[in-house]
XYZ file of C-alpha atoms in Angstrom:
587
model
C 27.377 3.173 -29.293
C 24.411 2.703 -31.694
C 20.983 3.929 -31.147
C 18.894 0.055 -29.899
C 17.234 -1.840 -32.796
C 19.686 -3.953 -34.473
C 18.819 -7.034 -32.799
C 15.237 -7.952 -33.390
C 12.625 -6.351 -30.483
C 10.787 -8.205 -27.489
C 7.736 -9.334 -27.589
C 7.005 -6.267 -25.160
C 8.392 -4.313 -27.596
C 6.002 -5.127 -29.905
C 2.956 -4.982 -27.592
C 3.610 -1.393 -26.521
C 3.669 -0.351 -30.247
C 0.556 -2.541 -31.130
C -0.829 -0.626 -27.970
C -1.132 2.260 -29.820
C -0.016 4.775 -26.557
C -1.295 2.124 -24.259
C -4.662 1.887 -25.391
C -5.575 -1.161 -27.963
C -5.794 -4.217 -25.695
C -7.008 -3.006 -22.337
C -9.737 -0.948 -24.218
C -11.234 -3.769 -25.415
C -11.177 -5.552 -22.088
C -11.946 -3.889 -19.324
C -16.067 -4.564 -19.168
C -15.705 -7.580 -20.855
C -17.040 -9.491 -17.937
C -14.231 -12.214 -17.400
C -12.126 -12.274 -14.682
C -8.992 -11.411 -16.197
C -6.929 -9.668 -18.973
C -5.331 -11.317 -21.662
C -1.161 -11.416 -22.400
C -0.951 -8.672 -24.033
C -4.134 -6.497 -22.376
C -2.286 -7.185 -18.584
C 0.990 -5.982 -20.377
C -0.814 -2.624 -21.315
C -2.092 -2.467 -17.711
C 0.845 -2.271 -16.245
C 1.540 1.156 -17.228
C -1.577 1.905 -15.484
C -1.029 1.037 -12.316
C -2.053 -2.555 -11.622
C -0.283 -5.696 -11.985
C -3.090 -9.040 -13.139
C -1.844 -12.066 -10.225
C -3.521 -14.887 -8.371
C -3.529 -16.500 -5.492
C -0.640 -18.944 -5.342
C -1.675 -20.259 -1.848
C -4.813 -21.999 -3.887
C -2.747 -22.355 -7.231
C -2.442 -26.080 -7.011
C -5.658 -26.830 -5.076
C -7.766 -24.936 -7.690
C -6.095 -27.163 -10.450
C -7.071 -30.124 -8.846
C -10.415 -28.881 -8.818
C -10.458 -27.989 -12.091
C -11.072 -24.113 -11.947
C -9.776 -21.490 -13.159
C -6.783 -19.342 -11.288
C -7.282 -17.408 -7.928
C -7.322 -14.178 -10.319
C -7.517 -11.402 -8.269
C -5.228 -7.294 -8.778
C -2.593 -5.247 -7.457
C -3.324 -1.641 -7.415
C -0.727 0.837 -6.828
C -0.829 4.471 -6.108
C 1.421 6.627 -7.687
C 2.607 8.855 -4.291
C 5.500 11.260 -4.500
C 7.539 11.364 -1.901
C 5.196 10.265 0.215
C 3.064 12.832 0.379
C -0.965 12.398 1.201
C -3.444 14.140 3.217
C -5.689 12.384 5.392
C -8.884 12.680 2.779
C -6.333 10.775 0.709
C -5.447 7.984 3.393
C -8.780 7.591 4.391
C -9.927 6.777 1.108
C -7.337 4.080 0.216
C -8.569 2.850 3.734
C -11.574 2.804 2.675
C -11.584 0.792 -0.459
C -8.609 -1.509 1.030
C -12.241 -2.758 3.013
C -14.578 -2.628 -0.044
C -13.132 -3.748 -3.003
C -9.189 -5.309 -1.096
C -8.143 -7.941 1.395
C -8.395 -5.977 4.105
C -4.798 -4.539 4.165
C -3.287 -1.324 3.167
C 1.160 -2.151 1.970
C 2.979 0.877 2.010
C 6.054 -0.382 -0.695
C 9.780 0.453 -0.283
C 9.145 3.536 -3.063
C 6.760 6.057 -1.153
C 3.187 4.379 -2.469
C 0.642 2.345 -1.504
C -0.142 -1.031 -2.876
C -4.260 -2.715 -2.227
C -4.301 -6.464 -2.906
C -7.005 -8.954 -3.868
C -8.653 -6.267 -6.169
C -11.636 -7.643 -8.031
C -10.708 -7.449 -12.401
C -15.212 -5.597 -11.983
C -13.750 -3.355 -9.226
C -10.664 -1.705 -11.366
C -12.803 1.323 -13.104
C -14.438 2.638 -9.864
C -10.899 2.060 -7.803
C -8.883 3.672 -10.191
C -11.236 6.259 -10.421
C -11.737 7.056 -6.362
C -7.881 6.580 -5.888
C -8.163 9.683 -9.206
C -10.812 11.788 -7.412
C -8.845 11.995 -3.947
C -6.065 13.854 -6.018
C -4.112 10.997 -6.416
C -3.171 8.624 -9.690
C -2.352 5.090 -10.475
C -1.367 6.056 -13.631
C 2.903 5.495 -14.201
C 2.659 3.782 -10.515
C 4.452 0.471 -13.104
C 4.959 -0.370 -16.218
C 8.700 0.741 -18.871
C 8.107 4.746 -17.240
C 9.906 6.773 -14.645
C 8.002 5.067 -11.443
C 6.340 7.055 -8.419
C 9.436 9.456 -8.067
C 11.730 9.317 -4.143
C 12.240 12.701 -2.093
C 12.739 12.556 1.781
C 9.760 12.598 3.470
C 10.342 14.597 6.397
C 8.510 17.193 6.980
C 11.325 19.917 8.243
C 10.103 23.499 7.624
C 13.748 25.091 6.461
C 14.623 26.101 2.755
C 15.902 22.621 1.264
C 13.702 20.439 2.472
C 11.157 22.345 0.803
C 12.878 23.113 -2.480
C 13.469 19.166 -2.302
C 10.267 18.605 -2.410
C 9.329 20.813 -4.988
C 11.689 19.698 -7.299
C 10.455 16.075 -7.004
C 6.609 17.081 -7.252
C 8.213 19.278 -10.535
C 10.150 16.032 -11.875
C 6.983 14.003 -10.978
C 4.607 16.118 -13.581
C 6.737 16.301 -16.309
C 7.671 12.800 -16.940
C 4.258 11.546 -16.539
C 3.120 10.218 -19.742
C 0.872 12.407 -21.642
C -1.403 10.175 -24.247
C -4.463 10.002 -23.567
C -5.690 6.419 -23.226
C -5.301 6.995 -18.763
C -8.742 8.779 -19.559
C -10.100 7.227 -22.279
C -10.024 4.314 -19.787
C -11.476 4.816 -17.055
C -13.165 8.096 -17.248
C -14.460 8.260 -20.419
C -12.288 10.524 -22.238
C -12.536 13.440 -18.765
C -9.411 14.237 -17.100
C -9.377 14.821 -13.673
C -7.941 17.934 -12.360
C -5.128 16.907 -9.781
C -4.028 20.552 -7.942
C -1.144 18.725 -6.360
C -0.141 17.489 -9.504
C 0.960 20.473 -12.783
C 0.749 19.695 -15.502
C 3.858 18.799 -17.284
C 6.046 21.877 -18.598
C 7.660 21.721 -22.192
C 10.194 19.743 -23.591
C 13.301 20.915 -22.380
C 15.505 18.545 -25.017
C 14.371 18.099 -28.178
C 15.886 15.288 -29.887
C 15.141 12.862 -33.002
C 13.830 10.577 -30.859
C 11.190 12.439 -29.800
C 7.599 11.501 -29.944
C 4.656 14.156 -30.890
C 1.982 12.366 -28.476
C 4.724 11.217 -26.150
C 8.006 12.919 -26.327
C 9.938 11.897 -23.264
C 8.756 8.449 -24.064
C 8.339 7.788 -27.530
C 5.691 5.415 -29.038
C 7.642 2.347 -27.516
C 7.980 4.083 -24.301
C 11.161 3.443 -22.391
C 13.179 0.060 -22.622
C 12.276 -1.160 -19.114
C 11.196 0.553 -15.877
C 13.231 4.198 -14.905
C 13.866 5.130 -10.982
C 14.881 8.749 -9.777
C 15.101 9.505 -5.959
C 16.031 12.872 -4.395
C 18.637 12.700 -0.722
C 20.691 14.814 1.252
C 23.899 13.030 1.796
C 23.629 13.685 5.716
C 20.096 11.425 5.262
C 19.927 9.062 2.726
C 16.426 7.953 3.274
C 15.564 7.200 -0.134
C 18.441 5.013 -0.845
C 19.679 7.159 -3.818
C 22.015 5.024 -5.086
C 19.596 1.799 -5.425
C 17.947 4.282 -8.297
C 18.224 4.858 -11.971
C 18.479 8.565 -11.527
C 20.061 9.420 -7.971
C 20.034 13.409 -7.083
C 21.706 14.359 -3.852
C 21.107 17.797 -3.131
C 24.118 20.264 -2.496
C 23.479 22.615 0.158
C 24.957 26.289 1.207
C 24.586 27.773 4.134
C 21.193 26.375 4.788
C 19.859 26.883 0.614
C 20.037 23.281 -1.943
C 21.849 25.131 -5.046
C 21.914 22.234 -6.810
C 22.369 17.730 -7.185
C 25.773 15.387 -7.839
C 24.099 13.362 -10.466
C 24.111 9.773 -10.085
C 23.408 7.166 -12.494
C 23.332 3.651 -12.580
C 21.592 2.088 -9.812
C 19.038 -1.093 -10.173
C 18.966 -4.493 -7.844
C 16.941 -6.603 -10.188
C 19.333 -9.580 -11.045
C 19.180 -13.261 -12.874
C 21.003 -15.308 -10.576
C 21.552 -18.338 -14.079
C 23.495 -15.126 -16.061
C 25.878 -13.778 -15.362
C 25.130 -10.460 -17.499
C 23.065 -9.233 -15.003
C 23.916 -8.074 -11.773
C 22.795 -5.413 -9.066
C 24.203 -2.086 -9.483
C 24.935 1.663 -7.332
C 24.190 4.841 -8.734
C 27.772 6.260 -9.798
C 28.418 9.622 -10.391
C 28.560 11.706 -13.475
C 28.707 15.107 -11.995
C 26.802 18.418 -10.411
C 24.030 20.641 -11.968
C 22.628 23.861 -10.877
C 19.267 23.174 -9.449
C 17.789 25.095 -12.134
C 19.114 22.522 -14.662
C 17.356 19.289 -12.700
C 14.971 18.873 -15.154
C 17.068 19.523 -18.655
C 19.474 16.891 -17.227
C 17.141 14.404 -15.766
C 15.702 15.044 -19.410
C 18.713 14.179 -20.943
C 19.798 11.090 -19.249
C 16.301 8.992 -19.603
C 16.016 9.943 -23.421
C 19.694 8.377 -23.534
C 17.840 5.600 -21.641
C 15.242 5.737 -24.219
C 17.127 5.468 -27.495
C 20.374 3.255 -26.099
C 19.011 0.595 -24.007
C 18.382 -3.123 -24.967
C 15.084 -3.194 -26.818
C 15.741 -7.005 -27.769
C 16.750 -8.945 -24.107
C 14.666 -7.418 -21.150
C 17.364 -8.548 -18.648
C 19.310 -6.267 -19.867
C 16.898 -3.774 -20.732
C 17.823 -1.409 -17.153
C 20.095 1.612 -17.749
C 22.930 0.078 -15.704
C 24.209 -1.930 -18.334
C 24.732 0.708 -20.527
C 27.186 2.578 -17.904
C 28.509 -0.531 -17.570
C 29.138 -1.192 -21.430
C 30.323 1.832 -22.187
C 32.007 2.918 -18.653
C 31.179 5.788 -17.100
C 33.201 8.495 -19.386
C 31.433 7.469 -22.511
C 27.947 7.592 -20.211
C 28.277 11.495 -18.974
C 29.701 12.630 -22.906
C 26.208 11.195 -23.995
C 23.788 12.795 -21.402
C 26.340 15.882 -21.823
C 25.434 15.549 -25.820
C 22.126 15.830 -24.839
C 21.824 18.459 -22.476
C 23.916 20.337 -24.232
C 26.909 21.803 -22.903
C 29.603 20.246 -20.197
C 28.504 18.927 -16.693
C 30.809 19.930 -13.888
C 32.684 17.582 -11.906
C 30.340 16.073 -8.370
C 31.192 18.076 -5.248
C 33.057 16.563 -2.748
C 29.436 15.174 -0.736
C 29.423 12.172 0.295
C 27.229 9.939 1.978
C 27.254 9.875 5.697
C 23.948 8.852 7.170
C 20.444 7.664 6.828
C 17.272 9.194 8.807
C 14.332 6.355 9.212
C 12.262 9.219 10.585
C 10.204 7.331 13.464
C 9.226 8.680 16.484
C 8.843 12.164 18.056
C 10.379 14.852 15.856
C 10.253 18.541 15.661
C 9.441 19.949 12.476
C 10.303 23.635 12.884
C 7.508 25.523 12.844
C 5.936 24.999 16.852
C 4.794 21.148 15.464
C 5.671 17.630 15.671
C 5.476 14.627 13.657
C 5.403 11.229 14.562
C 7.165 8.813 12.293
C 5.202 5.020 13.458
C 7.086 1.793 11.938
C 4.658 -0.735 9.613
C 6.130 -3.894 9.769
C 6.572 -4.926 6.214
C 4.717 -2.220 5.237
C 0.847 -4.242 6.261
C -1.224 -2.057 7.194
C -3.756 -4.252 8.828
C -6.209 -5.392 12.073
C -4.396 -8.834 13.474
C -5.264 -9.567 16.684
C -4.222 -7.365 19.207
C -2.426 -5.175 17.157
C -5.196 -2.993 15.310
C -2.963 -1.016 12.807
C -5.952 0.064 10.235
C -8.222 1.237 13.211
C -6.208 2.636 14.286
C -4.718 4.883 12.001
C -8.787 5.102 11.003
C -9.169 6.575 14.151
C -6.139 9.136 14.106
C -6.661 10.044 10.389
C -10.159 10.909 11.316
C -10.041 12.730 13.815
C -7.269 15.118 13.345
C -6.915 15.567 10.078
C -4.022 15.881 9.291
C -1.278 15.146 6.877
C 0.730 12.549 6.778
C 3.769 10.754 4.406
C 5.550 7.220 3.396
C 8.723 6.750 3.713
C 10.948 3.950 1.518
C 11.271 2.176 5.078
C 8.540 1.166 4.274
C 7.222 3.568 7.402
C 4.300 6.281 8.127
C 4.174 9.536 9.462
C 1.537 11.522 11.037
C 2.913 15.193 10.402
C 1.662 19.089 11.891
C 0.416 17.753 14.909
C 0.211 20.152 17.660
C 1.913 19.405 21.199
C -0.766 19.481 23.093
C -2.247 16.273 21.171
C 0.979 14.600 22.094
C -0.537 12.679 25.046
C -4.530 11.843 23.210
C -2.478 10.199 20.235
C -0.160 7.880 23.016
C -3.535 6.716 24.886
C -4.950 5.984 21.077
C -1.640 4.479 20.443
C -2.054 1.885 23.566
C -5.447 1.319 23.156
C -5.404 0.273 19.735
C -2.300 -1.220 20.487
C 0.280 -0.267 18.045
C 3.765 0.141 18.594
C 6.081 3.267 18.864
C 9.810 3.009 17.235
C 10.575 2.638 21.521
C 9.047 -0.586 21.681
C 10.093 -2.532 18.688
C 13.661 -3.809 18.604
C 16.852 -2.097 16.478
C 16.657 -5.414 14.570
C 12.908 -5.384 13.022
C 12.978 -1.616 13.188
C 15.786 -1.774 10.053
C 14.144 -4.936 7.871
C 12.112 -5.106 5.228
C 10.396 -6.873 2.925
C 9.032 -7.305 0.004
C 5.203 -9.329 -0.501
C 6.212 -12.171 -2.213
C 4.100 -14.954 -1.993
C 0.933 -15.221 -2.141
C 0.475 -13.023 -4.915
C 3.625 -11.811 -6.216
C 3.913 -13.916 -9.359
C 7.768 -13.525 -9.953
C 8.260 -15.040 -6.005
C 10.005 -18.426 -5.177
C 10.309 -18.070 -1.259
C 8.092 -16.621 1.221
C 9.431 -13.108 2.047
C 6.670 -10.629 3.976
C 5.202 -13.553 5.596
C 8.568 -14.857 6.580
C 10.995 -12.332 7.716
C 8.785 -11.451 10.983
C 9.915 -15.147 12.221
C 13.220 -14.115 11.497
C 13.169 -11.201 13.435
C 11.877 -13.286 16.526
C 14.799 -15.191 16.189
C 17.419 -12.953 16.052
C 15.919 -10.713 18.185
C 17.365 -14.160 20.829
C 20.335 -14.521 19.020
C 21.199 -10.694 19.618
C 20.174 -10.176 23.623
C 22.119 -13.309 23.818
C 24.978 -11.470 22.854
C 24.436 -8.112 24.245
C 23.485 -6.508 20.467
C 20.310 -6.020 20.285
C 21.625 -2.080 20.255
C 22.750 -2.756 17.211
C 21.934 -0.971 14.025
C 22.194 -2.826 10.606
C 19.464 -3.385 7.707
C 18.241 -6.736 7.083
C 15.954 -7.159 3.909
C 14.425 -9.497 2.528
C 13.339 -10.718 -0.509
C 11.278 -13.721 -2.524
C 12.930 -13.944 -5.646
C 16.147 -11.942 -6.720
C 14.552 -8.782 -8.715
C 15.539 -7.247 -5.092
C 12.178 -5.142 -5.066
C 13.135 -4.688 -0.765
C 16.559 -3.960 -2.229
C 18.801 -6.695 -0.703
C 21.710 -6.388 -2.149
C 23.207 -2.985 -0.668
C 21.753 -4.127 3.417
C 23.985 -4.985 5.979
C 22.011 -8.713 5.089
C 19.905 -9.644 2.313
C 18.010 -12.577 2.718
C 17.527 -13.116 -0.953
C 14.722 -15.716 -2.294
C 16.211 -19.037 -4.271
C 14.336 -21.817 -4.843
C 10.642 -22.986 -3.678
C 9.629 -25.592 -1.701
C 6.639 -27.348 -0.993
C 4.076 -28.120 1.915
C 2.322 -31.568 2.532
C -0.979 -29.546 1.325
C 0.659 -28.575 -1.938
C 1.316 -25.436 -0.861
C 4.021 -22.286 -1.495
C 6.905 -23.510 1.671
C 9.755 -21.302 2.904
C 12.453 -22.501 0.404
C 15.960 -21.535 0.064
C 18.057 -18.152 0.066
C 21.122 -17.141 -0.972
C 22.308 -14.961 2.218
C 24.639 -11.749 1.224
C 26.882 -9.644 4.114
C 28.701 -6.371 3.723
C 26.836 -4.378 2.530
C 25.866 -1.209 4.954
C 23.506 0.950 6.238
C 24.022 4.265 3.958
C 23.548 2.068 1.215
C 26.126 3.216 -0.588
C 27.822 -0.234 -0.673
C 27.048 -3.479 -1.878
C 26.955 -7.369 -0.107
C 28.921 -10.198 -1.335
C 27.471 -13.377 -1.433
C 27.741 -15.438 1.909
C 26.280 -18.260 1.667
C 23.962 -20.098 -1.033
C 21.083 -22.632 -1.326
C 20.190 -22.121 2.992
C 17.111 -23.516 4.320
C 14.748 -21.225 5.645
C 15.460 -22.973 9.409
C 19.284 -22.390 9.157
C 19.352 -18.578 8.108
C 19.287 -16.908 11.871
C 21.795 -20.262 12.713
C 24.009 -19.443 9.786
C 23.993 -15.895 10.897
C 23.873 -16.469 14.780
C 27.513 -17.576 14.049
C 29.183 -14.730 12.222
C 27.580 -12.551 15.116
C 29.449 -14.259 17.936
C 32.847 -13.631 15.427
C 31.626 -10.124 15.203
C 31.420 -9.211 19.297
C 34.194 -11.013 20.089
C 36.608 -9.484 16.872
C 35.235 -6.270 16.167
C 36.957 -3.195 15.991
C 36.259 0.234 18.212
C 33.117 1.680 16.947
C 33.206 -1.153 13.852
C 29.503 -1.846 12.711
C 28.225 -4.991 11.172
C 28.689 -4.043 7.884
C 31.850 -3.037 7.947
C 32.888 -6.489 10.497
C 32.499 -8.195 7.622
C 33.766 -6.487 4.150
C 36.870 -6.851 6.768
C 36.855 -10.007 7.889
C 35.452 -11.803 4.396
C 32.888 -13.051 3.694
C 34.672 -16.947 2.121
C 36.311 -16.766 6.172
C 33.199 -15.914 7.534
C 31.851 -18.852 5.444
C 34.485 -21.461 6.599
C 32.938 -20.869 10.286
C 31.561 -24.126 11.158
C 27.911 -24.546 10.558
C 26.086 -24.660 13.886
C 24.355 -27.843 13.857
């Protein structure tokens, strides 16, 4: 187990080092009057919370007309644990209409994304977000990403302690160099009481850097993701993260965490060296040791991650290649003492926190489903206008979920009838008004904004849902709970590989006018809603219009052969995807 560095570092590593803590390249181009950044500057921009994209719906047209690509920027807002104030929501909402494309997107990591931002508007957008006491810093890039936490505003000791721990860890891992402030704020740091200054380093190591002691001058080999969860409510999909902290609660008190490491969804089908992986247990720690343990894991990744091949640069490949005992031993070396074995605390349930719920302090919270996380006004659904009205009138806080939904919290029970009337006025469906299959579905943005997408996802999944609702109703399975997750490429942003049904973009197609078509998909089955099991490939290269007919055959057999209380995912695993794939395909 030698530190990385023997092979030639990748181009990305060279850019990070040459950027002088994420400043060079980007600083020179922010105000140059161009519509887009150079390749090097765009790579640095990611660490500041934005991706350079282009309108792929019109890429062929622009090329035919001799125009440059329709450059635009996605700006991602770091929202630790999904916690927002009314003022923060309204600030993001205003940006979506003044500099964005009139929509807000809730991500699967409890964040907001703005799409369609012009380069010239980036400085004012990032400043406004920070002045609202949110940030874009480290929302993207080879750093600790947005930290996930159960968003339920339950007034008990365990929930409050977990939320405090998520805040502390996010603050501790925020980049410490001044480049972000130098570029976007002329060196003035916006004070943010919700993100207190990072504490001292707890695990001094030879690889530490004076400016960036946790990350070093080259930052991490790839992104790093952390999630907190409860065993009886895995709403953050804890095992899909590089670092998972599963709460151990005794007599109502959060005493510590089972530590899971190595989760990650991204894969490249043409490279067998890549694969999805679920976090594995490596030990138990007391709550007081949470930051020290987290820092130990992230520094092992920093020092031993693959810096020559970005396809193999995630923490999961260290664990896979070394084995869990060797990885645990290395973490213990950094941690300074042996880890205790994990407690017996299996994952038993997941709650999407939708509908009306009691907080425990006499107040209510309301979880509203947002299809694929897209807040917009379209036809009779005026979700953007309705949420704007509710946050403006009641001035209450909100929460974002890992299922891409939104909550209004701290609601007086006396407001319930008025809120429900407002929802009806704006055509906003409550959880009782949508199907179960739609409730537990989600998709990544994919086309037309994501540069990696090969097929549709967000724009395609509603059609899949429409068709599935019909088939399930025919079979009397409309109340069955299972997850459907769709992505436009194999990178797995909507976590398709541990769902009951995963639909992953496989190959592109084009419509007659040259715009991207729906393409084909790989269908995965036999995961489950708890998120603690990877699914298996059922059929590959399935055309979009054949996806639901293929699934309908499986659901017909599920209806006829399921065991008592057997879930759809468990049924598919018991029967076997090979046998299910051998069923005659529909005509």
